[in-house]
């Protein structure tokens, strides 16, 4: 039982890292970022490539992936998203386009061996990342043996969530983000550079997704479309938790991750997925603003 | 001081201000009067750069701000107290006041010296959330936040609207003190002609999105009030 809960928790952890970025960007900027899942994919590929070129393990890849995906997120905001503020549906379409371009770019570069494009050490499109030895075994928690790598995922998520919480609630830049989420024009009238806050927020959220990608690469195959389902799951966490709420994202990802893990353990993955969707529908019907929300949308 | 000349302002495609001009006297109070819906609040928003589009010239101490973004205008020295106050309800009173400090060019982040003196209640309750305050206290909080921007000119959009009568006089005295003692210029959008006449150095009357009359308090005669302000 503890083992099952633990698997659910680790699934929820990845989900949370993806959703944190989404809830901040959607909450602060009113942008539906469909390319967020591709940041997960970029993070995973960063892990693969830094393993090949730098001989770096997963731990070293984490900061590299954060920087690369944050930089890419920053560029997407600067070039595209900032022209679309206040046009929610347009952001959805445009960022979906970005997602397709990124997927295809990665597929062309690393994924199609039959085009003769080939990176030394990479296979035909699907890659695996080796987990460092010290994370491979099992550790004992509450008298149960659990997978060390899953424990590591949870630990990283706890740390990143705590860091995010501290930034949001204990620093001037976090105060600016929270102010922009609540009242954009009043925040600007108080001297906050909303465009700069938006770019930083977008970059940070993308960076978190990159870290999620690093951790996913340890237990899932790395391939160009791997991020697409993540953005759907991420948005489910956001709407269940309440837009812009860190606490909501934590609660919702824990809830959905555990439901997924528990139902999958008893029955199968397909049914688990159905139950997760069912839960999301019930929550939205009963609480349209999500579990925790400071504003009505 | 703050000067608007020939300003046109728009929300989407609706043209709200037409050839709008006003000038705030140095260290003085300019009252902006007019019936409901004539464009007074839009004029304040235009000064802050919060309408969709505006043309014409807006200068503060001869620095052109007409192309500046909202936060640049705040940093240039325009403090804004909007209609409806727009404080952040779930931020503490301290955080609400410190919000204004983002507009300070020197980056100092502390409660302004004026606050303990002008708003003792706020000073004593810095850790309570802003949302629990009464309307009058929220108005004080919005003014304190605008003072934290270290402004040269303060835009006050109907500061006494929706506030219980016993507090109105208190707010009026605070406005006068900010202006007379501390030399901060004030643009006062006001429905109460008596207070406007008592407080202002000059006034403008807005009608249909442009300035229909202006002058000193003595010019605010019964006939002028009857023509432009009585409902």
XYZ file of C-alpha atoms in Angstrom:
528
model
C 0.000 0.000 0.000
C 2.757 2.431 0.952
C 4.490 1.500 -2.274
C 1.383 2.298 -4.319
C 0.898 5.628 -2.559
C 4.539 6.354 -3.209
C 4.199 5.738 -6.928
C 1.152 8.010 -6.963
C 3.132 10.671 -5.146
C 5.992 10.534 -7.626
C 3.555 10.770 -10.558
C 1.950 13.739 -8.835
C 5.378 15.309 -8.339
C 6.196 15.446 -12.050
C 2.698 16.743 -12.660
C 3.208 19.435 -10.050
C 6.433 20.719 -11.606
C 4.679 21.009 -14.959
C 1.582 22.594 -13.446
C 3.481 25.151 -11.322
C 4.734 26.858 -14.449
C 1.329 26.703 -16.120
C -0.570 28.042 -13.144
C 1.814 30.983 -12.779
C 1.816 31.899 -16.478
C -1.920 31.385 -16.900
C -2.640 33.191 -13.641
C -0.248 36.086 -14.099
C -0.414 36.561 -17.822
C -3.661 35.024 -19.044
C -1.735 32.945 -21.532
C -2.565 29.321 -22.304
C 0.862 27.997 -23.137
C 0.448 24.866 -25.232
C 4.215 24.764 -25.783
C 4.763 24.123 -22.079
C 4.870 20.374 -22.660
C 7.637 20.888 -25.201
C 9.730 22.439 -22.433
C 9.430 19.079 -20.682
C 10.602 17.406 -23.884
C 13.483 19.873 -24.293
C 14.499 19.179 -20.695
C 14.518 15.455 -21.383
C 16.582 15.865 -24.568
C 18.967 18.134 -22.683
C 19.549 15.240 -20.308
C 20.229 12.865 -23.203
C 22.573 15.270 -24.981
C 24.480 16.404 -21.916
C 24.998 12.723 -21.145
C 26.494 12.198 -24.608
C 28.552 15.360 -24.994
C 29.453 16.244 -21.424
C 29.317 12.814 -19.857
C 27.041 14.476 -17.333
C 24.595 12.476 -15.262
C 21.029 13.388 -14.495
C 21.889 15.598 -11.535
C 24.219 17.780 -13.581
C 21.692 17.907 -16.409
C 19.115 19.458 -14.127
C 20.528 23.008 -13.922
C 21.515 22.855 -17.599
C 17.973 21.887 -18.574
C 16.568 24.636 -16.364
C 18.696 27.260 -18.095
C 18.004 25.999 -21.612
C 14.246 25.645 -21.254
C 13.991 28.920 -19.320
C 15.941 30.657 -22.076
C 13.713 29.157 -24.722
C 10.624 30.184 -22.756
C 11.998 33.702 -22.435
C 12.561 33.862 -26.189
C 9.045 32.585 -26.946
C 7.614 35.280 -24.675
C 9.718 38.021 -26.234
C 9.044 37.046 -29.831
C 5.485 35.774 -29.788
C 3.480 35.768 -26.596
C 3.950 39.435 -25.720
C 2.100 40.423 -28.881
C -0.912 38.385 -27.825
C -1.767 39.600 -24.330
C -5.490 39.821 -23.728
C -6.189 37.387 -26.585
C -6.564 34.094 -24.744
C -7.662 31.920 -27.669
C -4.940 33.345 -29.896
C -2.275 32.468 -27.326
C -3.588 28.911 -27.314
C -3.328 28.573 -31.081
C -0.017 30.386 -31.440
C 1.729 28.462 -28.675
C 0.321 25.228 -30.062
C 2.013 26.175 -33.309
C 5.238 26.744 -31.410
C 4.804 23.313 -29.844
C 4.472 21.671 -33.268
C 7.518 23.519 -34.592
C 9.614 22.490 -31.598
C 8.498 18.863 -31.854
C 9.267 18.782 -35.529
C 12.608 20.506 -35.102
C 13.674 17.937 -32.537
C 12.362 15.115 -34.699
C 14.356 16.379 -37.687
C 17.497 16.886 -35.706
C 17.549 13.825 -33.490
C 14.715 11.577 -34.430
C 14.770 10.374 -38.011
C 17.687 8.114 -38.706
C 16.417 7.417 -42.236
C 17.182 10.999 -43.257
C 20.778 10.317 -42.438
C 20.756 12.939 -39.741
C 22.476 11.332 -36.880
C 23.968 12.315 -33.594
C 26.686 9.997 -32.299
C 25.272 7.784 -29.606
C 21.645 8.642 -30.253
C 19.374 5.927 -31.470
C 16.578 6.195 -34.022
C 14.368 8.735 -32.331
C 13.783 7.062 -28.999
C 16.309 7.529 -26.248
C 16.802 6.181 -22.796
C 18.642 7.875 -20.002
C 20.530 5.895 -17.435
C 19.749 6.733 -13.866
C 22.901 7.273 -11.774
C 23.844 4.221 -9.716
C 23.164 5.762 -6.337
C 19.521 6.367 -7.328
C 18.983 2.912 -8.702
C 18.373 0.776 -5.649
C 15.570 0.874 -3.196
C 15.352 2.715 0.072
C 13.223 1.826 3.064
C 10.502 4.216 4.158
C 7.985 3.234 6.857
C 9.169 -0.348 6.673
C 8.499 -0.595 2.944
C 11.068 -0.795 0.212
C 10.529 1.983 -2.293
C 12.237 2.877 -5.516
C 15.122 5.273 -4.853
C 14.590 7.181 -8.075
C 10.962 7.870 -7.243
C 12.034 9.159 -3.852
C 14.506 11.415 -5.620
C 11.769 12.812 -7.884
C 9.635 13.624 -4.869
C 12.560 15.263 -3.089
C 13.414 17.466 -6.073
C 9.775 18.479 -6.419
C 9.528 19.366 -2.734
C 12.662 21.504 -3.018
C 11.538 23.241 -6.216
C 8.067 23.886 -4.810
C 9.573 25.340 -1.645
C 11.908 27.536 -3.699
C 8.980 28.707 -5.833
C 6.918 29.453 -2.749
C 9.771 31.444 -1.211
C 10.317 33.433 -4.401
C 6.615 34.172 -4.734
C 5.986 35.114 -1.108
C 9.253 36.403 0.283
C 10.919 38.396 -2.496
C 10.071 41.698 -4.208
C 9.918 40.021 -7.627
C 7.453 37.448 -6.242
C 5.333 40.275 -4.881
C 5.351 41.822 -8.339
C 4.178 38.545 -9.871
C 1.380 38.195 -7.330
C 0.334 41.796 -7.890
C 0.255 41.357 -11.684
C -1.884 38.213 -11.240
C -4.445 40.113 -9.204
C -4.658 43.467 -10.951
C -2.451 44.126 -13.939
C -3.210 47.811 -14.437
C -2.965 48.719 -10.765
C 0.328 46.831 -10.566
C 1.615 48.914 -13.471
C 0.356 52.099 -11.817
C 2.442 51.125 -8.782
C 5.534 51.174 -10.982
C 5.787 47.477 -11.798
C 7.212 46.743 -15.238
C 4.542 44.242 -16.241
C 6.310 43.225 -19.468
C 9.473 42.334 -17.567
C 7.543 40.413 -14.909
C 5.739 38.501 -17.659
C 8.981 37.532 -19.398
C 10.614 36.393 -16.151
C 7.519 34.460 -15.104
C 7.320 32.717 -18.443
C 11.009 31.842 -18.319
C 10.814 30.510 -14.769
C 7.755 28.376 -15.514
C 9.483 26.968 -18.581
C 12.571 26.217 -16.516
C 10.515 24.213 -14.022
C 9.032 22.227 -16.905
C 12.573 21.563 -18.117
C 13.459 20.077 -14.732
C 10.335 17.924 -14.903
C 11.632 16.699 -18.265
C 14.976 15.730 -16.772
C 13.242 13.611 -14.179
C 10.850 12.055 -16.673
C 13.784 11.017 -18.820
C 14.881 8.741 -15.978
C 11.856 6.462 -16.172
C 10.273 7.118 -19.555
C 11.437 6.921 -23.122
C 12.557 10.253 -24.516
C 10.873 11.079 -27.820
C 9.735 14.237 -29.631
C 6.010 14.108 -28.719
C 6.520 13.170 -25.079
C 5.524 16.638 -23.832
C 2.139 16.868 -25.514
C 0.172 14.803 -22.961
C 1.920 16.647 -20.125
C 0.354 19.952 -21.022
C -3.117 18.412 -20.840
C -2.379 16.875 -17.451
C -0.817 20.134 -16.314
C -3.930 22.101 -17.205
C -6.106 19.585 -15.400
C -4.073 20.273 -12.273
C -4.411 24.026 -12.830
C -8.191 24.013 -13.210
C -8.715 21.574 -10.336
C -6.365 23.476 -8.039
C -7.529 26.957 -8.946
C -5.800 29.334 -11.332
C -2.729 31.033 -9.908
C -2.748 29.136 -6.620
C 0.447 27.323 -5.572
C -1.378 25.529 -2.782
C -4.066 24.494 -5.248
C -1.471 23.126 -7.664
C 0.143 21.096 -4.869
C -3.183 19.698 -3.648
C -4.540 18.959 -7.113
C -1.404 17.268 -8.422
C -1.208 15.163 -5.251
C -4.869 14.226 -5.629
C -4.706 13.402 -9.340
C -1.361 11.610 -9.017
C -2.638 9.419 -6.172
C -5.919 8.631 -7.933
C -3.937 7.631 -10.987
C -1.507 5.525 -8.959
C -4.121 3.812 -6.772
C -6.609 2.980 -9.509
C -3.823 1.793 -11.783
C -2.532 -0.514 -9.050
C -5.963 -2.066 -8.489
C -7.105 -2.226 -12.112
C -5.156 -0.830 -15.050
C -3.758 2.396 -16.500
C -6.615 2.998 -18.923
C -9.234 2.855 -16.197
C -7.019 5.009 -13.973
C -6.974 7.654 -16.676
C -10.776 7.537 -16.932
C -11.166 7.925 -13.187
C -8.792 10.920 -13.205
C -10.819 12.592 -15.958
C -14.017 11.808 -14.055
C -12.608 13.405 -10.921
C -11.622 16.521 -12.833
C -15.132 16.832 -14.287
C -16.752 16.420 -10.873
C -14.462 19.028 -9.296
C -15.111 21.553 -12.082
C -18.875 21.024 -11.849
C -18.932 21.397 -8.073
C -16.204 24.062 -7.746
C -15.832 25.967 -11.014
C -13.027 28.091 -9.582
C -11.035 25.100 -8.444
C -10.139 23.966 -4.940
C -8.192 27.096 -3.985
C -8.612 30.323 -5.859
C -8.233 33.912 -4.811
C -10.250 35.234 -7.676
C -13.215 34.352 -9.769
C -12.573 33.855 -13.398
C 3.844 70.570 -13.534
C 1.556 68.001 -15.124
C 0.170 69.255 -18.399
C -2.120 67.687 -20.990
C -2.680 69.377 -24.305
C -4.801 68.228 -27.196
C -5.196 64.724 -25.828
C -7.553 62.271 -27.515
C -8.147 58.965 -25.797
C -9.867 55.759 -26.859
C -11.203 52.495 -25.469
C -11.026 50.112 -28.392
C -12.917 52.073 -31.076
C -14.844 54.425 -28.837
C -13.388 57.906 -28.744
C -13.779 59.117 -25.159
C -11.612 62.228 -24.715
C -11.601 64.906 -27.415
C -8.873 67.545 -27.593
C -8.527 67.399 -23.810
C -6.216 69.924 -22.140
C -5.448 70.759 -18.538
C -2.592 72.030 -16.448
C -1.924 71.333 -12.787
C -0.575 74.361 -10.896
C 2.842 73.881 -9.228
C 2.292 72.367 -5.769
C -1.381 73.146 -6.207
C -4.705 71.340 -6.425
C -6.578 71.028 -9.698
C -10.198 69.964 -9.287
C -11.718 67.978 -12.156
C -15.485 68.335 -12.046
C -18.354 67.122 -14.179
C -21.449 64.963 -14.229
C -21.246 61.177 -14.287
C -19.925 59.581 -17.435
C -18.360 62.661 -18.995
C -14.827 61.231 -19.018
C -13.239 62.285 -15.708
C -12.056 58.792 -14.813
C -10.940 58.251 -18.401
C -8.874 61.410 -18.113
C -7.112 59.967 -15.037
C -6.581 56.644 -16.798
C -5.237 58.454 -19.827
C -2.717 60.278 -17.658
C -1.602 56.865 -16.308
C -1.539 55.311 -19.788
C -4.295 52.838 -18.967
C -6.629 53.463 -21.892
C -6.236 51.477 -25.095
C -4.840 54.345 -27.134
C -4.174 58.053 -26.664
C -2.705 60.814 -28.792
C -1.606 64.313 -27.877
C 0.912 65.609 -25.399
C 1.236 64.664 -21.727
C 4.199 66.240 -19.923
C 5.374 66.257 -16.323
C 7.856 69.054 -15.547
C 8.476 69.349 -19.291
C 9.333 65.651 -19.650
C 7.203 64.106 -22.374
C 5.297 61.069 -21.084
C 2.799 60.611 -23.889
C 4.622 57.550 -25.251
C 5.651 56.194 -21.841
C 4.281 52.943 -20.411
C 2.202 53.002 -17.254
C 5.036 51.971 -14.958
C 7.324 54.606 -16.454
C 4.717 57.260 -15.695
C 4.466 55.998 -12.126
C 8.267 56.141 -11.827
C 8.283 59.643 -13.302
C 6.292 60.807 -10.285
C 2.576 60.294 -10.886
C 0.815 58.601 -7.983
C -2.583 57.097 -8.781
C -5.494 56.490 -6.408
C -8.160 54.982 -8.659
C -11.887 55.129 -8.277
C -12.936 52.121 -6.240
C -9.492 52.152 -4.559
C -8.294 48.859 -6.078
C -6.224 47.762 -3.125
C -5.046 44.132 -3.060
C -7.495 42.497 -0.626
C -5.397 39.455 0.286
C -2.135 41.390 0.632
C -1.319 42.699 4.090
C -1.563 46.426 4.722
C 2.229 46.539 4.792
C 2.486 44.801 1.406
C -0.196 47.066 -0.048
C 1.740 50.176 0.961
C 5.095 48.745 -0.160
C 3.563 48.053 -3.582
C 3.959 51.758 -4.255
C 7.714 51.550 -3.641
C 8.179 49.736 -6.954
C 7.752 53.163 -8.542
C 10.624 54.716 -6.576
C 13.665 55.272 -8.803
C 15.976 54.878 -5.781
C 14.622 51.401 -5.031
C 14.036 52.159 -1.355
C 11.399 49.823 0.077
C 9.955 51.181 3.279
C 6.746 52.668 4.624
C 6.818 56.429 3.908
C 7.332 58.740 6.886
C 3.954 60.345 6.288
C 2.039 57.160 7.012
C 2.309 56.940 10.827
C 1.276 60.564 11.078
C -1.547 60.644 8.518
C -2.839 57.097 8.923
C -2.184 55.892 12.484
C -4.711 53.071 12.105
C -2.837 51.605 9.149
C 0.478 51.927 10.942
C -0.889 49.981 13.917
C -2.328 47.172 11.764
C 0.372 46.590 9.173
C 0.015 42.815 9.231
C -3.750 42.605 8.736
C -5.036 41.882 5.238
C -6.184 44.947 3.299
C -9.518 43.328 2.485
C -10.815 43.504 6.073
C -10.618 47.292 6.168
C -13.694 49.511 5.891
C -14.202 51.607 2.764
C -12.706 54.707 4.352
C -9.693 52.803 5.618
C -9.181 51.212 2.203
C -9.226 54.707 0.728
C -6.535 55.702 3.212
C -4.575 52.610 2.252
C -4.802 53.489 -1.443
C -3.564 57.003 -0.661
C -0.731 55.630 1.486
C 0.260 53.320 -1.372
C 0.312 56.228 -3.809
C 2.431 58.254 -1.357
C 4.911 55.368 -1.221
C 5.660 56.017 -4.898
C 7.185 59.324 -3.760
C 4.985 61.250 -6.216
C 5.244 64.763 -7.533
C 1.565 64.732 -8.355
C -1.221 62.621 -6.931
C -4.277 61.648 -8.996
C -7.264 61.158 -6.690
C -10.334 59.778 -8.447
C -13.398 60.509 -6.302
C -11.636 59.799 -3.009
C -14.760 60.399 -0.931
C -17.154 58.317 -3.013
C -18.950 55.582 -1.091
C -17.439 56.510 2.239
C -19.450 57.125 5.380
C -19.986 60.860 6.014
C -18.068 60.913 9.306
C -14.906 59.748 7.517
C -15.295 62.038 4.509
C -14.055 65.078 6.424
C -11.069 63.103 7.671
C -10.110 62.142 4.105
C -10.591 65.742 2.967
C -8.245 66.993 5.674
C -5.664 64.378 4.745
C -5.773 65.522 1.111
C -5.326 69.141 2.160
C -2.439 68.267 4.442
C -0.651 66.224 1.775
C -0.880 69.210 -0.542
C -0.374 72.195 1.768
C 2.232 70.749 4.137
C 4.107 68.402 1.883
C 3.822 70.260 -1.404
C 2.562 67.329 -3.469
C 0.392 68.550 -6.332
C -3.063 66.968 -6.540
C -5.520 66.270 -9.329
C -8.818 65.850 -7.532
C -11.778 64.316 -9.334
C -14.705 65.300 -7.173
C -18.515 65.340 -7.114
C -18.688 67.507 -4.010
C -18.508 71.068 -5.363
C -18.214 72.566 -1.883
C -15.064 70.628 -1.096
C -13.637 71.292 -4.550
C -14.221 75.037 -4.160
C -12.604 75.004 -0.710
C -9.597 72.904 -1.716
C -8.641 73.741 -5.256
C -6.376 76.367 -6.778
C -7.858 75.830 -10.209
C -10.658 73.731 -11.640
C -11.711 72.253 -14.956
C -15.211 71.099 -15.801
C -15.472 68.156 -18.171
C -18.404 67.657 -20.494
C -18.699 65.058 -23.270
C -15.013 64.218 -23.109
C -13.549 67.688 -23.341
C -12.915 70.593 -21.007
C -15.971 72.870 -21.128
C -14.946 75.418 -18.494
C -12.012 76.205 -16.256
C -10.792 78.833 -13.833
C -10.052 79.649 -10.219
C -12.426 78.776 -7.337
C -14.020 82.231 -7.587
C -15.129 81.394 -11.114
C -17.036 78.397 -9.821
C -20.219 80.443 -9.536
C -23.779 79.328 -9.054
C -24.428 79.751 -12.784
C -21.428 77.634 -13.757
C -22.462 74.925 -11.307
C -26.028 75.070 -12.607
C -24.968 74.886 -16.262
C -22.462 72.080 -16.015
C -22.917 70.178 -12.793
C -26.506 70.105 -11.562
C -28.434 67.016 -12.513
